[in-house]
Short mmCIF file of C-alpha atoms and ligand atoms in Angstrom, two decimals:
data_model
loop_
_atom_site.label_atom_id
_atom_site.label_comp_id
_atom_site.label_asym_id
_atom_site.label_seq_id
_atom_site.Cartn_x
_atom_site.Cartn_y
_atom_site.Cartn_z
CA MET P 1 -15.56 27.99 -68.46
CA PHE P 2 -13.52 25.23 -66.76
CA ILE P 3 -14.86 23.77 -63.49
CA ASP P 4 -12.55 21.31 -61.66
CA PHE P 5 -13.45 18.34 -59.42
CA SER P 6 -14.04 20.61 -56.41
CA GLY P 7 -16.66 22.63 -58.27
CA LEU P 8 -14.38 25.68 -58.48
CA LEU P 9 -13.79 27.65 -61.66
CA SER P 10 -10.12 27.54 -62.61
CA SER P 11 -10.18 31.37 -62.46
CA GLN P 12 -11.43 31.18 -58.85
CA ARG P 13 -8.55 28.84 -58.00
CA GLU P 14 -6.22 31.41 -59.61
CA VAL P 15 -7.63 34.09 -57.29
CA ALA P 16 -6.71 31.89 -54.32
CA MET P 17 -3.15 31.62 -55.68
CA ILE P 18 -2.95 35.36 -56.39
CA SER P 19 -4.20 36.22 -52.87
CA GLU P 20 -1.62 33.91 -51.33
CA MET P 21 1.12 35.49 -53.46
CA ILE P 22 0.09 39.06 -52.53
CA HIS P 23 0.08 37.93 -48.88
CA THR P 24 3.52 36.31 -49.21
CA ALA P 25 5.01 39.38 -50.95
CA SER P 26 3.68 41.62 -48.19
CA LEU P 27 5.15 39.37 -45.46
CA VAL P 28 8.55 39.29 -47.18
CA HIS P 29 8.53 43.10 -47.10
CA ASP P 30 7.04 43.19 -43.61
CA ASP P 31 9.87 41.10 -42.16
CA VAL P 32 12.36 43.63 -43.59
CA ILE P 33 10.40 46.54 -42.08
CA ASP P 34 9.97 44.79 -38.70
CA GLN P 35 13.51 43.35 -38.82
CA SER P 36 11.98 40.03 -37.88
CA GLU P 37 14.12 36.92 -37.80
CA PHE P 38 11.55 34.12 -37.97
CA ARG P 39 8.47 33.32 -40.01
CA ARG P 40 6.49 30.07 -39.81
CA GLY P 41 9.15 28.52 -37.59
CA LYS P 42 11.99 29.12 -40.07
CA PRO P 43 14.53 31.91 -40.51
CA SER P 44 12.84 34.67 -42.50
CA VAL P 45 14.29 35.55 -45.90
CA ASN P 46 15.83 38.79 -44.61
CA VAL P 47 18.06 36.66 -42.38
CA ILE P 48 19.22 34.58 -45.34
CA TRP P 49 19.58 37.31 -48.01
CA ASN P 50 20.52 40.98 -47.87
CA HIS P 51 17.84 43.70 -47.91
CA GLN P 52 18.29 44.48 -51.62
CA LYS P 53 17.62 40.88 -52.66
CA VAL P 54 14.74 40.42 -50.23
CA THR P 55 13.00 43.62 -51.34
CA MET P 56 13.27 42.58 -54.97
CA ALA P 57 12.09 39.04 -54.17
CA GLY P 58 8.93 40.54 -52.64
CA ASP P 59 8.52 42.80 -55.68
CA PHE P 60 8.95 39.83 -58.01
CA ILE P 61 6.24 37.76 -56.29
CA LEU P 62 3.93 40.80 -56.54
CA ALA P 63 4.83 41.31 -60.22
CA VAL P 64 4.00 37.69 -61.10
CA ALA P 65 0.72 37.99 -59.15
CA SER P 66 -0.07 41.14 -61.20
CA MET P 67 0.49 39.20 -64.45
CA MET P 68 -1.84 36.48 -63.20
CA ILE P 69 -4.49 39.13 -62.42
CA ALA P 70 -4.14 40.56 -65.95
CA ARG P 71 -4.59 37.09 -67.46
CA LEU P 72 -7.99 36.73 -65.76
CA ARG P 73 -9.22 39.43 -68.18
CA ASN P 74 -11.91 40.68 -65.83
CA ASN P 75 -11.87 44.45 -65.17
CA ASP P 76 -13.87 44.25 -61.93
CA VAL P 77 -11.60 41.55 -60.51
CA THR P 78 -8.51 43.54 -61.55
CA SER P 79 -9.85 46.58 -59.74
CA VAL P 80 -10.80 44.65 -56.58
CA LEU P 81 -7.42 42.86 -56.31
CA SER P 82 -5.49 46.07 -57.06
CA GLN P 83 -7.40 47.69 -54.20
CA VAL P 84 -5.93 45.02 -51.89
CA VAL P 85 -2.37 46.06 -52.78
CA THR P 86 -3.21 49.76 -52.29
CA ASP P 87 -4.81 48.98 -48.92
CA LEU P 88 -1.80 46.93 -47.76
CA VAL P 89 0.58 49.80 -48.37
CA GLN P 90 -1.78 52.41 -46.88
CA GLY P 91 -2.29 50.18 -43.83
CA GLU P 92 1.46 50.01 -43.30
CA PHE P 93 1.69 53.81 -43.62
CA MET P 94 -1.11 54.20 -41.06
CA GLN P 95 0.76 51.90 -38.69
CA LEU P 96 3.60 54.44 -38.64
CA GLY P 97 1.27 57.07 -37.16
CA SER P 98 -1.15 57.47 -34.26
CA LYS P 99 -3.89 59.83 -33.06
CA GLU P 100 -4.36 62.18 -30.11
CA THR P 101 -7.60 61.03 -28.45
CA GLU P 102 -8.64 57.55 -27.30
CA ASN P 103 -11.61 57.33 -29.73
CA GLU P 104 -9.52 58.49 -32.66
CA ARG P 105 -6.77 56.01 -31.74
CA PHE P 106 -9.18 53.04 -31.80
CA ALA P 107 -10.80 54.13 -35.08
CA HIS P 108 -7.31 54.60 -36.56
CA TYR P 109 -6.32 51.10 -35.34
CA LEU P 110 -9.43 49.48 -36.87
CA THR P 111 -9.06 51.25 -40.23
CA LYS P 112 -5.38 50.34 -40.26
CA THR P 113 -6.28 46.73 -39.42
CA TYR P 114 -8.86 46.61 -42.23
CA ARG P 115 -6.32 47.89 -44.75
CA LYS P 116 -3.37 45.86 -43.53
CA THR P 117 -5.19 42.54 -43.06
CA ALA P 118 -8.95 42.39 -43.67
CA SER P 119 -9.00 43.93 -47.16
CA LEU P 120 -7.15 40.88 -48.55
CA PHE P 121 -9.74 38.49 -47.07
CA ALA P 122 -12.75 40.67 -48.04
CA ASN P 123 -11.71 41.54 -51.58
CA SER P 124 -10.47 38.01 -52.40
CA LEU P 125 -13.92 36.69 -51.53
CA LYS P 126 -15.50 39.49 -53.55
CA ALA P 127 -13.33 38.60 -56.56
CA VAL P 128 -14.37 34.94 -56.37
CA GLY P 129 -18.04 36.02 -56.32
CA LEU P 130 -17.55 38.35 -59.28
CA LEU P 131 -16.02 35.52 -61.32
CA ILE P 132 -19.11 33.33 -60.90
CA GLY P 133 -21.40 36.28 -61.74
CA ALA P 134 -23.04 36.16 -58.29
CA ASP P 135 -25.69 38.79 -57.55
CA GLU P 136 -24.80 41.96 -55.63
CA GLY P 137 -26.26 40.71 -52.33
CA ILE P 138 -24.16 37.54 -52.30
CA ILE P 139 -21.04 39.49 -53.27
CA ASP P 140 -21.64 41.95 -50.43
CA ILE P 141 -22.22 39.14 -47.87
CA SER P 142 -18.99 37.45 -49.07
CA TYR P 143 -17.11 40.75 -48.73
CA GLN P 144 -18.49 41.37 -45.21
CA TYR P 145 -17.67 37.81 -44.14
CA GLY P 146 -14.05 38.27 -45.31
CA ARG P 147 -13.86 41.70 -43.66
CA ASN P 148 -14.99 40.37 -40.27
CA LEU P 149 -12.81 37.25 -40.55
CA GLY P 150 -9.80 39.44 -41.36
CA LEU P 151 -10.44 41.91 -38.53
CA GLY P 152 -10.94 39.00 -36.11
CA PHE P 153 -7.77 37.30 -37.31
CA GLN P 154 -5.65 40.41 -36.75
CA LEU P 155 -7.19 41.14 -33.32
CA VAL P 156 -6.31 37.59 -32.23
CA ASP P 157 -2.82 37.89 -33.78
CA ASP P 158 -2.28 41.15 -31.87
CA LEU P 159 -3.38 39.50 -28.60
CA LEU P 160 -1.18 36.43 -29.20
CA ASP P 161 1.79 38.76 -29.62
CA PHE P 162 1.40 39.42 -25.87
CA VAL P 163 0.24 36.08 -24.49
CA SER P 164 1.77 33.39 -26.73
CA SER P 165 5.31 32.18 -27.32
CA ALA P 166 7.66 32.34 -30.30
CA GLU P 167 7.67 28.50 -30.37
CA ALA P 168 3.89 28.32 -30.68
CA MET P 169 3.63 31.19 -33.17
CA GLY P 170 6.65 30.33 -35.33
CA LYS P 171 7.58 34.03 -35.29
CA PRO P 172 8.87 36.43 -32.63
CA THR P 173 6.36 37.49 -29.98
CA ALA P 174 6.27 40.59 -27.78
CA ALA P 175 7.35 42.33 -30.99
CA ASP P 176 4.67 45.01 -31.40
CA LEU P 177 5.58 47.06 -28.30
CA LYS P 178 9.26 46.84 -29.19
CA LEU P 179 8.36 48.29 -32.60
CA GLY P 180 6.44 51.08 -30.85
CA LEU P 181 3.05 49.83 -32.05
CA ALA P 182 -0.03 50.28 -29.86
CA THR P 183 -2.37 47.42 -30.83
CA ALA P 184 -5.75 46.51 -29.28
CA PRO P 185 -4.37 45.08 -25.97
CA VAL P 186 -2.48 48.33 -25.32
CA LEU P 187 -5.42 50.51 -26.37
CA PHE P 188 -7.76 48.61 -24.00
CA ALA P 189 -5.19 48.80 -21.19
CA CYS P 190 -4.93 52.59 -21.69
CA GLU P 191 -8.74 52.84 -21.41
CA LYS P 192 -8.56 51.18 -17.96
CA VAL P 193 -5.75 53.45 -16.75
CA GLU P 194 -7.34 56.73 -17.92
C1 FPP C 1 2.11 41.62 -41.08
O1 FPP C 1 1.79 42.38 -39.96
C2 FPP C 1 2.05 42.50 -42.30
C3 FPP C 1 1.01 42.65 -43.13
C4 FPP C 1 -0.24 41.93 -42.93
C5 FPP C 1 1.05 43.59 -44.32
C6 FPP C 1 2.40 44.13 -44.73
C7 FPP C 1 2.31 45.06 -45.90
C8 FPP C 1 3.35 45.72 -46.48
C9 FPP C 1 4.74 45.55 -45.97
C10 FPP C 1 3.11 46.63 -47.63
C11 FPP C 1 3.77 46.12 -48.90
C12 FPP C 1 2.83 45.22 -49.61
C13 FPP C 1 3.13 44.45 -50.71
C14 FPP C 1 2.04 43.77 -51.42
C15 FPP C 1 4.50 44.25 -51.22
P1 FPP C 1 2.49 42.15 -38.56
O2 FPP C 1 3.89 42.66 -38.60
O3 FPP C 1 1.58 42.74 -37.54
O4 FPP C 1 2.41 40.59 -38.40
P2 FPP C 1 3.58 39.52 -38.18
O5 FPP C 1 3.70 39.40 -36.71
O6 FPP C 1 3.06 38.26 -38.83
O7 FPP C 1 4.84 40.05 -38.82
MG1 MG C 2 5.71 41.84 -38.83
#
């Protein structure tokens, strides 16, 4: 067991790297899907390369992250981090659809938001707890903390899409409505109109 100067296990540091790589791979693919032109204040990769290359670049980052997961040799961590990838894809599928009633639409939005965003936060924290052999209670609190942080992050991101600027965000704003996506601000506005 190797603990570095920050008190982290090297395997826990690896989880941080793996999470960041899964996140990056998903954003590379997301910018293709959303046909976005900017990310973090710079032209996104789909502006620089063609769609074939960009899709494979995202796949490659994910493939290397998968090798890094395998090298941790921890079945529970493998399962938890694989769940993140499954959730990301299912979240994106859910984003393509909607529901009939107001209640169903909000529940759909929150489940989609958990899968698309919060699962990565929640399960990365869970993985880090599993690696230190933390007890079930601590692992669950870590998971819940990540879940709430992730849901909060995406709610704020969805609001900023309406009220912030591309300069401040480093990515296009007012994008969700153009893509036909009804996020929390639209769902709340519909509640007021109905
Ligand atoms: C950004 O959302 C997108 C995500 C958080 C997830 C995207 C997931 C996929 C494309 C599934 C494929 C996953 C892998 C691992 C290859 P957004 O468009 O609301 O945010 P943005 O404004 O930052 O683009
Ligand atoms: Mg996007």
